[in-house]
Amino acid sequence: MRLIDTGGVGPRVLLVVGARPNFVKVAPVAHALRRRDEVETALLHTGQHYNRNLSDVFLDQLDLPPPDFHLGVGSGSHAEQTAGVLTGTECVLREHPFDAVLVAGDVNSTLAAALAAAKLGVAVIHLEAGLRSGDWSMPEEINRVLTDRLSDLLLCPSADAVDNLVAEGIPQERVTVVGNTMIDSLFRLEAAATQRGAIERLGLSFGEFVLVTLHRPMLVDDIQLLNATLNALSSVGRTLPVVFPVHPRTRARLGAQGLSEGCVQLVDPLDYLDFVCVMRGARLVITDSGGVQEETSALGVPCLTYRTSTERPITVTAGTNRLVGLDPPTLREACEEVLSHPPPLERPRIPLWDGAAGDRAAGAIAGFLPRRLAHAKGL
Ligand code: UD1
């Protein structure tokens, strides 16, 4: 089914996706907008992620239609990737009149599409606005701060994100808390994911393994640190099986250096449903991803974040997450500690992470667009 309906007369929003987490966040908003039937939408895929398991399978499993526009930017340096999305989005917006562009999260595609829209006077809506790690060495932090600055409607996942935006001088009337749309996708597809049997296929047992995802350049581009980290994981693997679906960036580093994985089971990246299936069955998750900190918190699965900062502090204060820094011995100790305690009995309840954030986001967009159009017409 196509989202776009070129015969309609309602406001038109271009939904932009590019990398794996974008698909998961944008799908609930796309579905909710389609249900409301007040706003026309089209989907633009930048092509930042292009491997089948990082892209097409996600679209299918999240019930997103084939993109109306595909920029095919692929990989490259930050400048190349950002420039490709910037010029590609500009071309689409020049040829097709849209009233707003919705971008999600903090990847290079997010900032580039927001910039193209803002320069053409097209309204920018940022889904997952206001998160801050305070670490300017992360490309994602640059993307977040600049995208928020360019945005006309800022949709926040939690109240702390609003505080960050207000502290930076973003006018409060542009900002609204809608909750976490990634958790909408998780709750909607959790039952289907559970049926997949991915845990058994990997030779594992529910609640009796550790899941690892690591892909950030600050870790995987530092070969000494990556090697020491694999050694730490390998020692955890002598207590409980460790499974590590490997992102292409990490795979390239491991292959180039011939690093040994020891007692760690390295597998190809999992599709969305298999990943949810495995994550909800893990005894412990170790990650440097943003979304996985949130998903484990919503599922009540203990999570160790192998980074020095998090832009999602609510997962630490209200969820199951603990920030352990980027130090292999500390990681090993933290694993031992988690595994020596029984798993949590209940799932944490984080305000507005309830499966209905997409509906609230669609409501906020439907309320915003007429105001924006009236303003543009000088009414
Ligand atoms: C990007 C995001 C990161 C997000 C991650 C989710 C930025 C700056 N980073 O990181 O915030 O957590 O997506 O997965 O936008 N590659 C492939 N096939 C693909 C995509 C990438 O082989 O389909 C390889 C390429 O070698 C590429 C490398 O992975 O150079 C990195 O891809 P890139 O899109 O630059 O960033 P990610 O590390 O995926």
Short mmCIF file of C-alpha atoms and ligand atoms in Angstrom, two decimals, residues 19-21 48-51 54-55 74-76 78 81 106-109 139-140 143 215-217 247-249 252 289-290, ligand 1:
data_model
loop_
_atom_site.label_atom_id
_atom_site.label_comp_id
_atom_site.label_asym_id
_atom_site.label_seq_id
_atom_site.Cartn_x
_atom_site.Cartn_y
_atom_site.Cartn_z
CA ALA A 19 19.05 3.98 9.17
CA ARG A 20 17.82 0.98 11.12
CA PRO A 21 16.43 2.78 14.21
CA GLN A 48 21.99 5.34 4.53
CA HIS A 49 21.40 1.71 5.47
CA TYR A 50 21.04 -0.59 2.47
CA ASN A 51 21.81 -4.17 3.58
CA LEU A 54 19.39 -3.42 8.14
CA SER A 55 16.77 -1.92 5.84
CA GLY A 74 24.85 4.51 0.88
CA SER A 75 28.01 4.68 2.97
CA GLY A 76 30.77 7.25 2.96
CA HIS A 78 30.06 11.90 7.36
CA GLN A 81 26.67 10.93 3.46
CA ASP A 106 19.97 11.48 15.45
CA VAL A 107 21.55 9.83 12.42
CA ASN A 108 23.23 11.70 9.57
CA SER A 109 20.06 11.39 7.45
CA PRO A 139 28.31 12.60 15.67
CA GLU A 140 24.81 11.84 16.93
CA ASN A 143 22.98 15.80 14.70
CA HIS A 215 28.94 -0.68 16.83
CA ARG A 216 30.03 2.83 17.89
CA PRO A 217 33.21 4.11 16.21
CA HIS A 247 26.96 -4.69 12.77
CA PRO A 248 28.81 -4.42 9.41
CA ARG A 249 31.15 -1.74 10.80
CA ALA A 252 34.83 -5.08 9.11
CA SER A 289 23.11 1.50 21.07
CA GLY A 290 20.62 4.17 22.09
C1 UD1 B 1 24.31 4.76 12.05
C2 UD1 B 1 24.12 5.97 12.97
C3 UD1 B 1 24.10 5.53 14.41
C4 UD1 B 1 23.06 4.44 14.61
C5 UD1 B 1 23.30 3.30 13.63
C6 UD1 B 1 22.22 2.24 13.77
C7 UD1 B 1 25.12 8.07 12.11
C8 UD1 B 1 26.19 9.06 12.32
N1 UD1 B 1 25.21 6.92 12.83
O1 UD1 B 1 25.58 4.21 12.38
O2 UD1 B 1 23.76 6.63 15.22
O3 UD1 B 1 23.16 3.96 15.94
O4 UD1 B 1 23.28 3.82 12.29
O5 UD1 B 1 22.58 1.05 13.14
O6 UD1 B 1 24.22 8.32 11.35
N2 UD1 B 1 27.24 -0.54 6.38
C9 UD1 B 1 26.94 -1.63 5.63
N3 UD1 B 1 25.64 -1.80 5.22
C10 UD1 B 1 24.66 -0.92 5.54
C11 UD1 B 1 24.99 0.20 6.31
C12 UD1 B 1 26.27 0.38 6.73
O7 UD1 B 1 27.78 -2.45 5.29
O8 UD1 B 1 23.51 -1.15 5.15
C13 UD1 B 1 28.62 -0.38 6.87
C14 UD1 B 1 29.47 0.44 5.95
O9 UD1 B 1 30.76 -0.06 5.99
C15 UD1 B 1 29.46 1.80 6.60
C16 UD1 B 1 29.38 1.44 8.07
O10 UD1 B 1 28.60 0.25 8.12
O11 UD1 B 1 30.56 2.55 6.28
C17 UD1 B 1 28.74 2.47 8.93
O12 UD1 B 1 27.46 2.82 8.43
P1 UD1 B 1 26.88 4.29 8.70
O13 UD1 B 1 25.52 4.45 8.13
O14 UD1 B 1 27.89 5.32 8.33
O15 UD1 B 1 26.77 4.38 10.27
P2 UD1 B 1 26.36 3.30 11.36
O16 UD1 B 1 27.61 2.87 12.05
O17 UD1 B 1 25.47 2.26 10.80
#
